[in-house]
Short mmCIF file of C-alpha atoms in Angstrom, two decimals:
data_model
loop_
_atom_site.label_atom_id
_atom_site.label_comp_id
_atom_site.label_asym_id
_atom_site.label_seq_id
_atom_site.Cartn_x
_atom_site.Cartn_y
_atom_site.Cartn_z
CA MET A 1 24.65 21.31 -6.61
CA LEU A 2 23.46 21.02 -7.65
CA GLU A 3 22.77 20.53 -8.35
CA ALA A 4 22.94 18.07 -8.40
CA ILE A 5 19.67 16.28 -8.86
CA PRO A 6 19.64 15.86 -12.62
CA LEU A 7 16.70 13.68 -13.60
CA LEU A 8 17.36 12.65 -17.15
CA PHE A 9 14.12 11.83 -18.79
CA THR A 10 15.12 10.07 -21.96
CA PRO A 11 13.94 6.53 -22.66
CA LYS A 12 17.50 5.46 -21.82
CA CYS A 13 17.69 7.48 -18.63
CA ASN A 14 14.32 8.62 -17.52
CA PRO A 15 14.15 12.19 -16.26
CA THR A 16 16.70 13.08 -15.61
CA ILE A 17 26.88 46.86 -22.20
CA SER A 18 29.36 47.82 -20.68
CA LEU A 19 32.25 46.50 -18.66
CA HIS A 20 31.42 48.90 -15.86
CA PRO A 21 27.68 49.41 -15.53
CA PHE A 22 26.34 52.88 -14.86
CA ARG A 23 27.77 53.85 -11.55
CA ARG A 24 25.55 54.92 -8.72
CA THR A 25 25.77 54.38 -5.00
CA VAL A 26 24.46 51.07 -3.81
CA ASN A 27 21.78 52.66 -1.67
CA GLN A 28 20.35 54.35 -4.76
CA LYS A 29 20.62 51.27 -6.93
CA HIS A 30 19.12 48.81 -4.48
CA PRO A 31 16.64 50.75 -2.31
CA PHE A 32 14.35 47.81 -1.57
CA PHE A 33 16.92 45.24 -0.45
CA ASN A 34 19.01 47.83 1.37
CA SER A 35 16.02 49.15 3.28
CA ILE A 36 15.53 45.60 4.55
CA SER A 37 19.18 45.42 5.58
CA CYS A 38 19.09 48.77 7.37
CA SER A 39 15.88 48.08 9.25
CA LEU A 40 17.15 44.67 10.33
CA SER A 41 20.38 46.19 11.57
CA LYS A 42 18.44 48.61 13.74
CA ASN A 43 15.90 46.17 15.09
CA PHE A 44 18.04 43.10 15.65
CA LYS A 45 21.51 44.59 16.09
CA ILE A 46 22.91 42.48 13.27
CA ASN A 47 26.59 42.01 12.66
CA ALA A 48 26.33 39.75 9.64
CA ALA A 49 29.76 38.17 9.42
CA LYS A 50 31.30 38.70 12.76
CA LYS A 51 34.57 36.92 13.39
CA HIS A 52 34.33 35.92 17.02
CA ASP A 53 36.93 37.12 19.35
CA GLN A 54 37.21 33.84 21.24
CA VAL A 55 38.67 32.06 18.23
CA PRO A 56 42.41 32.42 17.62
CA GLU A 57 43.61 33.68 14.30
CA SER A 58 43.66 30.88 11.73
CA LYS A 59 46.92 29.27 10.73
CA PRO A 60 47.96 28.51 7.20
CA GLN A 61 46.75 25.26 5.73
CA ASN A 62 47.32 23.41 2.54
CA LEU A 63 45.33 21.02 0.43
CA ASP A 64 47.02 18.03 1.99
CA GLY A 65 46.31 18.95 5.58
CA GLU A 66 43.42 19.37 7.91
CA ASN A 67 41.82 22.65 8.78
CA ASN A 68 43.81 24.16 11.61
CA SER A 69 41.22 26.65 12.73
CA VAL A 70 37.47 26.52 12.55
CA THR A 71 35.48 29.56 13.53
CA GLU A 72 32.20 28.74 15.22
CA LYS A 73 29.26 31.05 15.69
CA GLY A 74 29.44 33.08 18.82
CA ASN A 75 27.26 32.78 21.86
CA GLY A 76 25.44 36.06 21.37
CA GLU A 77 22.27 36.76 23.24
CA GLY A 78 18.91 36.34 21.55
CA PHE A 79 18.27 35.18 18.05
CA ASP A 80 20.98 35.17 15.41
CA PHE A 81 19.79 37.18 12.41
CA GLY A 82 23.21 37.77 10.86
CA TRP A 83 22.23 35.90 7.70
CA LEU A 84 19.14 38.00 7.05
CA PRO A 85 20.59 41.05 5.22
CA ALA A 86 22.14 38.80 2.55
CA PHE A 87 19.13 36.50 2.36
CA PRO A 88 17.04 38.46 -0.22
CA HIS A 89 19.99 38.62 -2.61
CA VAL A 90 20.83 34.93 -2.25
CA LEU A 91 17.15 34.01 -2.55
CA THR A 92 16.90 35.94 -5.81
CA ALA A 93 19.92 34.10 -7.20
CA SER A 94 18.37 30.79 -6.13
CA LEU A 95 15.50 31.43 -8.56
CA SER A 96 18.00 30.17 -11.14
CA ASN A 97 18.10 26.81 -9.40
CA PHE A 98 14.33 26.75 -9.18
CA LEU A 99 14.35 27.06 -12.98
CA PHE A 100 16.97 24.32 -13.15
CA GLY A 101 14.79 21.96 -11.15
CA TYR A 102 11.65 22.92 -13.05
CA HIS A 103 13.25 22.19 -16.42
CA ILE A 104 14.62 18.89 -15.08
CA GLY A 105 11.14 17.71 -14.16
CA VAL A 106 9.04 19.45 -16.78
CA MET A 107 9.59 16.75 -19.42
CA ASN A 108 9.16 13.82 -17.07
CA GLY A 109 5.45 13.33 -17.75
CA PRO A 110 4.65 15.21 -21.00
CA ILE A 111 7.41 13.76 -23.22
CA ILE A 112 4.98 11.17 -24.63
CA SER A 113 2.40 13.86 -25.46
CA ILE A 114 5.09 16.04 -27.04
CA ALA A 115 6.37 13.19 -29.18
CA LYS A 116 2.85 12.32 -30.32
CA GLU A 117 1.88 15.89 -31.19
CA LEU A 118 5.15 16.73 -32.97
CA GLY A 119 5.29 13.50 -34.95
CA PHE A 120 8.15 11.46 -33.49
CA GLU A 121 6.20 9.15 -31.19
CA GLY A 122 7.85 5.75 -30.78
CA ASN A 123 11.25 6.98 -31.96
CA SER A 124 13.34 6.49 -28.83
CA PHE A 125 16.37 8.19 -30.37
CA LEU A 126 14.48 11.42 -31.11
CA GLU A 127 12.75 11.36 -27.73
CA GLY A 128 16.17 11.01 -26.12
CA LEU A 129 17.57 13.78 -28.31
CA VAL A 130 14.89 16.23 -27.15
CA VAL A 131 16.12 15.66 -23.61
CA SER A 132 19.84 15.21 -24.23
CA ILE A 133 20.25 18.43 -26.22
CA PHE A 134 19.49 20.19 -22.94
CA ILE A 135 22.73 18.72 -21.56
CA GLY A 136 24.66 19.82 -24.66
CA GLY A 137 23.50 23.39 -24.15
CA ALA A 138 24.33 23.20 -20.45
CA PHE A 139 27.89 22.06 -21.23
CA ILE A 140 28.46 25.07 -23.51
CA GLY A 141 26.87 27.42 -20.97
CA SER A 142 29.09 26.16 -18.16
CA ILE A 143 32.25 26.66 -20.20
CA SER A 144 31.17 30.16 -21.22
CA CYS A 145 30.18 31.38 -17.77
CA GLY A 146 33.70 31.91 -16.41
CA SER A 147 34.56 34.57 -18.99
CA LEU A 148 31.17 36.27 -18.70
CA VAL A 149 31.27 36.61 -14.93
CA ASP A 150 34.87 37.90 -15.03
CA LYS A 151 33.94 40.70 -17.41
CA LEU A 152 30.37 41.59 -16.41
CA GLY A 153 30.06 40.56 -12.79
CA CYS A 154 27.38 38.28 -11.40
CA ARG A 155 24.40 40.66 -11.54
CA ARG A 156 24.72 41.50 -15.22
CA THR A 157 25.53 37.90 -16.12
CA PHE A 158 22.37 36.74 -14.33
CA GLN A 159 20.30 39.26 -16.27
CA LEU A 160 21.94 38.43 -19.58
CA ASP A 161 21.38 34.74 -18.96
CA THR A 162 17.64 35.17 -18.53
CA ILE A 163 17.42 35.81 -22.30
CA PRO A 164 18.04 32.18 -23.40
CA LEU A 165 16.01 30.91 -20.43
CA ILE A 166 12.94 32.94 -21.34
CA LEU A 167 13.28 32.53 -25.11
CA GLY A 168 13.95 28.80 -24.76
CA ALA A 169 10.83 28.26 -22.67
CA ILE A 170 8.64 30.24 -25.06
CA VAL A 171 10.08 28.63 -28.21
CA SER A 172 9.56 25.19 -26.64
CA ALA A 173 5.98 26.03 -25.65
CA GLN A 174 5.15 27.24 -29.18
CA ALA A 175 6.97 24.42 -30.97
CA HIS A 176 5.14 22.76 -33.87
CA SER A 177 8.07 20.75 -35.17
CA LEU A 178 10.97 18.68 -33.90
CA ASN A 179 13.50 21.36 -34.85
CA GLU A 180 11.65 24.02 -32.85
CA ILE A 181 11.47 21.94 -29.69
CA LEU A 182 15.16 21.07 -30.07
CA CYS A 183 16.04 24.75 -30.46
CA GLY A 184 14.03 25.68 -27.38
CA ARG A 185 15.53 22.92 -25.25
CA PHE A 186 19.05 23.86 -26.35
CA LEU A 187 18.50 27.51 -25.37
CA VAL A 188 17.16 26.47 -21.98
CA GLY A 189 20.15 24.18 -21.46
CA LEU A 190 22.51 27.01 -22.40
CA GLY A 191 20.96 29.25 -19.75
CA ILE A 192 20.93 26.51 -17.12
CA GLY A 193 24.60 25.75 -17.78
CA VAL A 194 25.54 29.36 -17.08
CA ASN A 195 23.42 29.49 -13.94
CA THR A 196 24.75 26.27 -12.41
CA VAL A 197 28.19 27.91 -12.40
CA LEU A 198 27.00 31.41 -11.56
CA VAL A 199 24.87 30.67 -8.50
CA PRO A 200 27.60 29.06 -6.32
CA ILE A 201 30.02 31.84 -7.29
CA TYR A 202 27.51 34.55 -6.36
CA ILE A 203 26.43 32.97 -3.08
CA SER A 204 30.00 32.21 -1.97
CA GLU A 205 31.08 35.81 -2.66
CA VAL A 206 28.02 37.60 -1.25
CA ALA A 207 27.12 35.48 1.79
CA PRO A 208 28.70 36.38 5.16
CA THR A 209 31.43 33.97 6.12
CA ASN A 210 29.65 32.31 9.05
CA TYR A 211 26.47 31.73 7.01
CA ARG A 212 27.99 30.84 3.64
CA GLY A 213 27.25 27.15 4.01
CA SER A 214 23.63 27.54 5.11
CA LEU A 215 22.87 30.16 2.47
CA GLY A 216 24.68 28.05 -0.11
CA THR A 217 22.18 25.24 0.37
CA LEU A 218 19.37 27.52 -0.86
CA SER A 219 20.44 26.61 -4.37
CA GLN A 220 19.80 22.92 -3.64
CA ILE A 221 16.48 23.77 -2.00
CA GLY A 222 15.54 25.83 -5.07
CA THR A 223 16.32 22.88 -7.35
CA CYS A 224 14.20 20.54 -5.23
CA LEU A 225 11.27 22.95 -5.20
CA GLY A 226 11.51 23.37 -8.98
CA ILE A 227 11.33 19.61 -9.49
CA ILE A 228 8.43 19.22 -7.06
CA ILE A 229 6.41 22.05 -8.64
CA SER A 230 6.98 20.68 -12.15
CA LEU A 231 5.87 17.20 -11.03
CA PHE A 232 2.72 18.60 -9.43
CA LEU A 233 1.95 20.54 -12.60
CA ALA A 234 2.52 17.42 -14.72
CA PHE A 235 -0.52 15.58 -13.35
CA PRO A 236 -3.03 17.27 -15.76
CA SER A 237 -0.87 16.14 -18.71
CA GLU A 238 -2.18 12.61 -18.19
CA SER A 239 -5.65 13.76 -19.34
CA ASP A 240 -4.82 16.85 -21.43
CA PRO A 241 -2.40 16.10 -24.33
CA HIS A 242 -1.70 19.83 -24.84
CA TRP A 243 -0.97 20.65 -21.21
CA TRP A 244 2.78 20.50 -21.82
CA ARG A 245 2.59 23.86 -23.63
CA ILE A 246 1.15 25.53 -20.53
CA MET A 247 3.90 23.99 -18.40
CA LEU A 248 6.59 25.39 -20.69
CA TYR A 249 4.97 28.84 -20.80
CA ILE A 250 4.99 28.80 -16.99
CA ALA A 251 8.75 28.11 -17.12
CA SER A 252 9.33 31.61 -18.55
CA ILE A 253 7.84 33.37 -15.51
CA PRO A 254 10.75 32.74 -13.06
CA GLY A 255 13.11 34.04 -15.77
CA PHE A 256 11.34 37.41 -15.79
CA ALA A 257 11.31 37.42 -11.98
CA LEU A 258 15.07 36.71 -11.91
CA ALA A 259 15.87 39.50 -14.37
CA LEU A 260 13.81 41.98 -12.33
CA GLY A 261 15.07 40.78 -8.96
CA MET A 262 18.70 41.09 -9.98
CA GLN A 263 18.11 44.76 -10.74
CA PHE A 264 17.69 45.25 -6.98
CA ALA A 265 20.30 42.72 -5.81
CA VAL A 266 23.87 43.63 -4.95
CA ASP A 267 26.87 42.61 -6.99
CA SER A 268 29.74 40.66 -5.52
CA PRO A 269 31.92 42.98 -3.40
CA ARG A 270 34.94 40.99 -4.50
CA TRP A 271 34.20 41.60 -8.18
CA LEU A 272 33.52 45.30 -7.45
CA CYS A 273 37.00 45.58 -5.92
CA LYS A 274 38.57 43.87 -8.94
CA ALA A 275 36.71 46.38 -11.13
CA GLY A 276 38.13 49.25 -9.09
CA ARG A 277 34.75 50.20 -7.59
CA PHE A 278 35.86 50.28 -3.97
CA ASP A 279 33.18 52.70 -2.75
CA ASP A 280 30.45 50.43 -4.11
CA ALA A 281 32.13 47.41 -2.54
CA LYS A 282 32.21 49.15 0.84
CA GLU A 283 28.50 49.97 0.58
CA VAL A 284 27.67 46.33 -0.20
CA ILE A 285 29.77 45.02 2.70
CA ASN A 286 28.27 47.58 5.08
CA ASN A 287 24.72 46.63 4.13
CA ILE A 288 24.95 42.83 4.05
CA TRP A 289 27.89 41.96 6.32
CA GLY A 290 27.83 44.80 8.83
CA PRO A 291 29.83 48.03 9.26
CA ARG A 292 32.52 46.39 11.41
CA GLU A 293 33.52 44.15 8.51
CA VAL A 294 34.13 46.89 5.94
CA GLU A 295 37.75 47.81 6.53
CA LYS A 296 38.92 44.27 7.25
CA ALA A 297 37.20 42.86 4.17
CA ILE A 298 38.54 45.57 1.85
CA GLU A 299 42.04 45.02 3.21
CA GLU A 300 41.74 41.26 2.55
CA PHE A 301 40.36 41.86 -0.96
CA GLN A 302 43.22 44.22 -1.81
CA SER A 303 45.79 41.80 -0.44
CA VAL A 304 44.49 39.01 -2.69
CA ILE A 305 44.24 41.36 -5.69
CA ARG A 306 47.86 42.42 -5.22
CA ASN A 307 48.93 38.78 -5.36
CA ASP A 308 46.60 37.64 -8.15
CA GLY A 309 46.30 40.76 -10.31
CA ALA A 310 43.34 43.08 -10.73
CA ASP A 311 42.33 42.55 -14.35
CA LEU A 312 38.85 41.21 -15.06
CA ASP A 313 39.76 38.41 -17.44
CA SER A 314 41.81 35.47 -16.28
CA SER A 315 43.18 32.98 -18.79
CA TRP A 316 42.18 29.33 -19.07
CA LEU A 317 45.90 28.50 -19.18
CA GLU A 318 46.18 29.67 -15.58
CA LEU A 319 44.33 26.51 -14.56
CA LEU A 320 47.51 24.62 -15.49
CA GLN A 321 49.45 26.47 -12.80
CA GLU A 322 49.55 25.77 -9.07
CA PRO A 323 47.50 26.15 -6.94
CA HIS A 324 44.75 26.58 -9.57
CA SER A 325 45.51 23.26 -11.25
CA ARG A 326 45.14 21.41 -7.96
CA VAL A 327 41.77 23.01 -7.21
CA ALA A 328 40.58 22.38 -10.78
CA PHE A 329 41.57 18.73 -10.40
CA ILE A 330 39.69 18.48 -7.11
CA GLY A 331 36.63 20.18 -8.62
CA GLY A 332 36.55 17.90 -11.65
CA ALA A 333 37.19 14.79 -9.55
CA LEU A 334 34.41 15.64 -7.11
CA PHE A 335 31.88 15.86 -9.92
CA VAL A 336 33.15 12.69 -11.60
CA LEU A 337 32.74 10.82 -8.31
CA GLN A 338 29.37 12.45 -7.62
CA GLN A 339 27.92 11.38 -10.96
CA PHE A 340 29.49 7.89 -11.08
CA ALA A 341 28.25 7.25 -7.55
CA GLY A 342 25.00 6.71 -9.40
CA ILE A 343 22.55 9.47 -8.57
CA ASN A 344 21.00 9.47 -12.07
CA GLY A 345 20.81 5.70 -12.21
CA VAL A 346 19.11 5.49 -8.82
CA LEU A 347 16.63 8.20 -9.79
CA TYR A 348 15.83 6.36 -13.00
CA PHE A 349 15.38 2.98 -11.34
CA SER A 350 13.46 4.38 -8.34
CA SER A 351 10.16 4.36 -10.28
CA LEU A 352 10.54 0.62 -10.87
CA THR A 353 11.48 0.10 -7.22
CA PHE A 354 8.36 1.94 -6.08
CA LYS A 355 6.22 -0.20 -8.38
CA ASP A 356 7.27 -3.25 -6.38
CA VAL A 357 5.39 -1.86 -3.36
CA GLY A 358 2.31 -0.86 -5.33
CA ILE A 359 3.14 2.72 -6.35
CA THR A 360 2.47 2.36 -10.06
CA SER A 361 2.29 6.07 -10.97
CA SER A 362 5.73 7.23 -12.14
CA ALA A 363 4.76 10.84 -11.42
CA LEU A 364 3.85 9.94 -7.83
CA ALA A 365 7.07 7.98 -7.40
CA SER A 366 9.06 10.94 -8.73
CA LEU A 367 7.20 13.19 -6.30
CA TYR A 368 8.23 11.01 -3.36
CA VAL A 369 11.82 11.22 -4.58
CA GLY A 370 11.54 15.00 -4.90
CA LEU A 371 10.17 15.36 -1.38
CA THR A 372 13.02 13.22 -0.04
CA ASN A 373 15.49 15.46 -1.83
CA PHE A 374 13.83 18.50 -0.33
CA ALA A 375 13.99 17.06 3.19
CA GLY A 376 17.69 16.32 2.73
CA ALA A 377 18.36 19.85 1.46
CA LEU A 378 16.67 21.32 4.54
CA CYS A 379 18.87 19.15 6.75
CA ALA A 380 21.93 20.35 4.83
CA SER A 381 20.98 24.00 5.38
CA TYR A 382 21.02 23.37 9.13
CA LEU A 383 24.17 21.25 9.23
CA MET A 384 26.45 22.88 6.65
CA ASP A 385 27.85 25.59 8.92
CA LYS A 386 27.69 23.42 12.04
CA GLN A 387 29.31 20.18 10.88
CA GLY A 388 31.28 21.56 7.96
CA ARG A 389 31.54 20.66 4.27
CA LYS A 390 34.13 17.91 4.60
CA THR A 391 32.24 16.08 7.36
CA LEU A 392 28.98 16.19 5.40
CA LEU A 393 30.68 15.01 2.20
CA VAL A 394 32.37 12.04 3.87
CA GLY A 395 29.26 11.11 5.83
CA SER A 396 27.06 11.53 2.76
CA TYR A 397 29.14 9.21 0.59
CA LEU A 398 29.38 6.60 3.35
CA GLY A 399 25.60 6.74 3.71
CA MET A 400 25.19 6.38 -0.05
CA ALA A 401 27.49 3.34 -0.04
CA VAL A 402 25.54 1.69 2.78
CA SER A 403 22.31 2.40 0.91
CA MET A 404 23.59 0.77 -2.26
CA PHE A 405 24.70 -2.33 -0.38
CA ILE A 406 21.29 -2.57 1.30
CA ILE A 407 19.63 -2.62 -2.13
CA VAL A 408 22.16 -5.12 -3.48
CA SER A 409 21.50 -7.41 -0.50
CA ALA A 410 17.74 -7.11 -0.99
CA VAL A 411 18.04 -8.04 -4.66
CA SER A 412 20.76 -10.70 -4.44
CA PHE A 413 19.90 -12.79 -1.39
CA PRO A 414 16.96 -15.21 -1.26
CA ILE A 415 14.63 -13.41 1.13
CA ASP A 416 10.90 -12.87 1.24
CA ARG A 417 9.74 -10.77 -1.71
CA GLU A 418 7.88 -8.27 0.46
CA ILE A 419 10.86 -7.85 2.76
CA GLY A 420 13.14 -7.46 -0.26
CA SER A 421 10.89 -4.77 -1.78
CA ASN A 422 10.75 -2.87 1.50
CA LEU A 423 14.55 -3.05 1.84
CA SER A 424 14.90 -1.72 -1.71
CA ILE A 425 12.60 1.20 -0.90
CA LEU A 426 14.53 1.86 2.32
CA GLY A 427 17.86 1.81 0.48
CA THR A 428 16.58 4.10 -2.27
CA ILE A 429 15.12 6.67 0.14
CA LEU A 430 18.24 6.55 2.34
CA TYR A 431 20.49 6.99 -0.71
CA ILE A 432 18.60 10.04 -1.98
CA LEU A 433 18.40 11.55 1.50
CA THR A 434 22.11 11.18 2.23
CA PHE A 435 22.99 12.49 -1.24
CA ALA A 436 20.88 15.60 -0.66
CA ILE A 437 22.48 16.23 2.74
CA GLY A 438 26.08 16.25 1.53
CA ALA A 439 27.18 15.12 -1.92
CA GLY A 440 24.58 17.28 -3.66
CA PRO A 441 24.93 20.74 -2.05
CA ALA A 442 28.43 20.54 -0.56
CA THR A 443 30.13 19.69 -3.86
CA GLY A 444 29.00 22.88 -5.56
CA LEU A 445 29.76 24.92 -2.45
CA ILE A 446 33.28 23.82 -1.58
CA ILE A 447 34.77 24.26 -5.06
CA PRO A 448 34.32 28.07 -5.18
CA GLU A 449 35.51 28.24 -1.57
CA LEU A 450 38.80 26.56 -2.50
CA SER A 451 39.21 28.56 -5.73
CA SER A 452 41.16 31.79 -5.95
CA ASN A 453 39.38 35.09 -6.51
CA ARG A 454 41.02 35.41 -9.92
CA THR A 455 40.18 31.97 -11.35
CA ARG A 456 36.96 31.12 -9.47
CA GLY A 457 34.78 31.49 -12.57
CA LYS A 458 37.06 29.40 -14.77
CA ILE A 459 37.46 26.61 -12.20
CA LEU A 460 33.70 26.41 -11.64
CA GLY A 461 33.12 26.43 -15.39
CA PHE A 462 35.56 23.57 -15.90
CA SER A 463 34.17 21.57 -12.97
CA PHE A 464 30.55 21.86 -14.09
CA SER A 465 31.44 21.00 -17.68
CA VAL A 466 32.89 17.76 -16.29
CA HIS A 467 29.63 17.31 -14.40
CA TRP A 468 27.54 17.56 -17.58
CA VAL A 469 29.75 15.13 -19.50
CA CYS A 470 29.52 12.54 -16.71
CA ASN A 471 25.80 13.20 -16.35
CA PHE A 472 25.32 12.40 -20.04
CA LEU A 473 27.48 9.26 -19.93
CA VAL A 474 25.68 7.79 -16.92
CA GLY A 475 22.34 8.44 -18.58
CA LEU A 476 23.51 6.96 -21.86
CA PHE A 477 24.97 3.69 -20.57
CA PHE A 478 23.06 2.97 -17.35
CA LEU A 479 20.31 0.81 -18.85
CA GLU A 480 22.73 -1.05 -21.12
CA LEU A 481 24.88 -1.95 -18.10
CA VAL A 482 21.81 -3.11 -16.17
CA GLU A 483 20.66 -5.25 -19.09
CA LYS A 484 24.11 -6.79 -19.53
CA PHE A 485 25.19 -7.31 -15.90
CA GLY A 486 22.03 -6.95 -13.82
CA ILE A 487 21.08 -4.34 -11.25
CA SER A 488 23.09 -5.84 -8.37
CA PRO A 489 26.58 -5.50 -9.93
CA VAL A 490 25.76 -1.99 -11.19
CA TYR A 491 24.52 -0.83 -7.80
CA ALA A 492 27.50 -2.51 -6.12
CA GLY A 493 29.69 -0.46 -8.46
CA PHE A 494 27.87 2.70 -7.37
CA GLY A 495 28.52 1.71 -3.75
CA GLY A 496 32.21 1.19 -4.51
CA VAL A 497 32.49 4.62 -6.15
CA SER A 498 30.76 6.14 -3.11
CA LEU A 499 33.40 4.60 -0.84
CA LEU A 500 36.12 5.92 -3.16
CA ALA A 501 34.52 9.38 -3.02
CA ALA A 502 34.53 9.28 0.80
CA ALA A 503 38.24 8.35 0.78
CA PHE A 504 39.06 11.05 -1.79
CA THR A 505 37.21 13.69 0.24
CA SER A 506 38.95 12.65 3.43
CA SER A 507 42.38 12.86 1.75
CA PHE A 508 42.12 15.91 -0.51
CA ILE A 509 39.50 18.25 0.96
CA VAL A 510 40.15 20.69 3.79
CA GLU A 511 37.42 22.17 5.94
CA THR A 512 36.39 25.65 4.86
CA LYS A 513 33.58 26.57 7.23
CA GLY A 514 34.00 29.74 9.27
CA ARG A 515 36.82 31.12 7.11
CA SER A 516 36.57 33.93 4.58
CA LEU A 517 37.41 33.15 0.97
CA GLU A 518 40.50 35.35 1.28
CA GLU A 519 41.70 33.52 4.39
CA ILE A 520 41.35 30.23 2.56
CA GLU A 521 43.18 31.51 -0.52
CA ILE A 522 46.04 33.03 1.47
CA SER A 523 46.40 29.82 3.50
CA LEU A 524 46.48 27.66 0.37
CA ASN A 525 49.06 29.91 -1.25
CA ALA A 526 51.14 29.82 1.93
CA GLY A 527 50.94 26.04 1.94
CA LEU A 528 52.07 25.94 -1.69
CA GLN A 529 55.04 28.17 -0.92
CA GLY A 530 55.91 25.96 2.04
CA ARG A 531 56.13 22.90 -0.21
CA LYS A 532 58.55 24.57 -2.62
#
């Protein structure tokens, strides 16, 4: 996910209400988005999540086995616009990831100006603290999100979460002391932590089954665009020491847009069913998935609710029970492997690698990295529902391992300096590209797909809290390890972890493309019962 492009920008690791809202019919509540859906249905004959008749009914699977049935897109005539009714809602949610990316990159250039103006210039610990407190807030936000989304639903949680995002940006922009900038960065981190959990839950539950993977990559694309925009905006900071305040004021604008956009977006039909709002759920399904999906989807939702329970507040202790404990383990392990495969270390060291070929501007080097990430995310959006999550994850980690070993070879073996520098650049670009195609977006997507409807929020909250802890540890110790052992052994270690991640994915992950969340959950539960 995620996210998964955290540029920590410390010196040690350089950039990186009510329970039931007022009830109205969905058509009244969301006139703008629903008018789009209706017009598209008429003009393009959309059936958003059609299960194609040629594919036999899927068989049960378990977490140890392979996917026994993969539904492919049908061979309908003309263009396939089935994703379009859900697109405005998913795009609105992806504004959260744009904010994530923007706040990742916003401190990359201006941190020196901020330190000078606020009186802690030259103090590497305080400079690192200004950045690292963001991660502390994100950890707390991730842990808190599961309970919030269970009780309030995704729409209201999104809107509530814009408060710390907007306030944090404004407080940071107006800061005249160290404490004020720390407070602002913590608030922003708190909001980002909630959103990193919330976005994959929302997209997985709102997107039509056959387009869930492609729409899920919008979050990664949003993160890349946020980083790129922040890096472009950082260029004036090299000549204007106060420009960082403008950049932080700008960060509040997407928060207002998200709060307003979510007023017109739909809520998760699965959460609406858990809340007992079946008529609203049917309206949502009709508008974004198609009328032929309504009865089948409601029947699947009710079947899962009967098995899991219909209350809106699961317990953290449920994660200790099967099959939730197994999915939580997989989610945590995937993020441990993702972070210790070295994405933050490579992003940090990439600026030095680019300097070897004459690119001395760190902002320009970061921009090249951001554009590579963006290109990889676009590839992922095309491939996710065609190749599947498991295939992309395995291929991504194998590509990352090869990339690391290319860099290690370039650094370790006595070859021409120019050739070695070019090989290092090639390895770095290939690593970032392959990460963005699979390990970045697919990790945050497959965890909610494997999670049960009842514990999805808690499992995502736990998994992302593991992500933030590992993120912090890699940033904290990366440079010390390089100084002690050298870059070659550290990068070789990243390559080894990438190979381990490919093996773990191959052994523990099942393919989820083309299957509804309920089909996956029922199959996993059936597999669990079969093992007893």
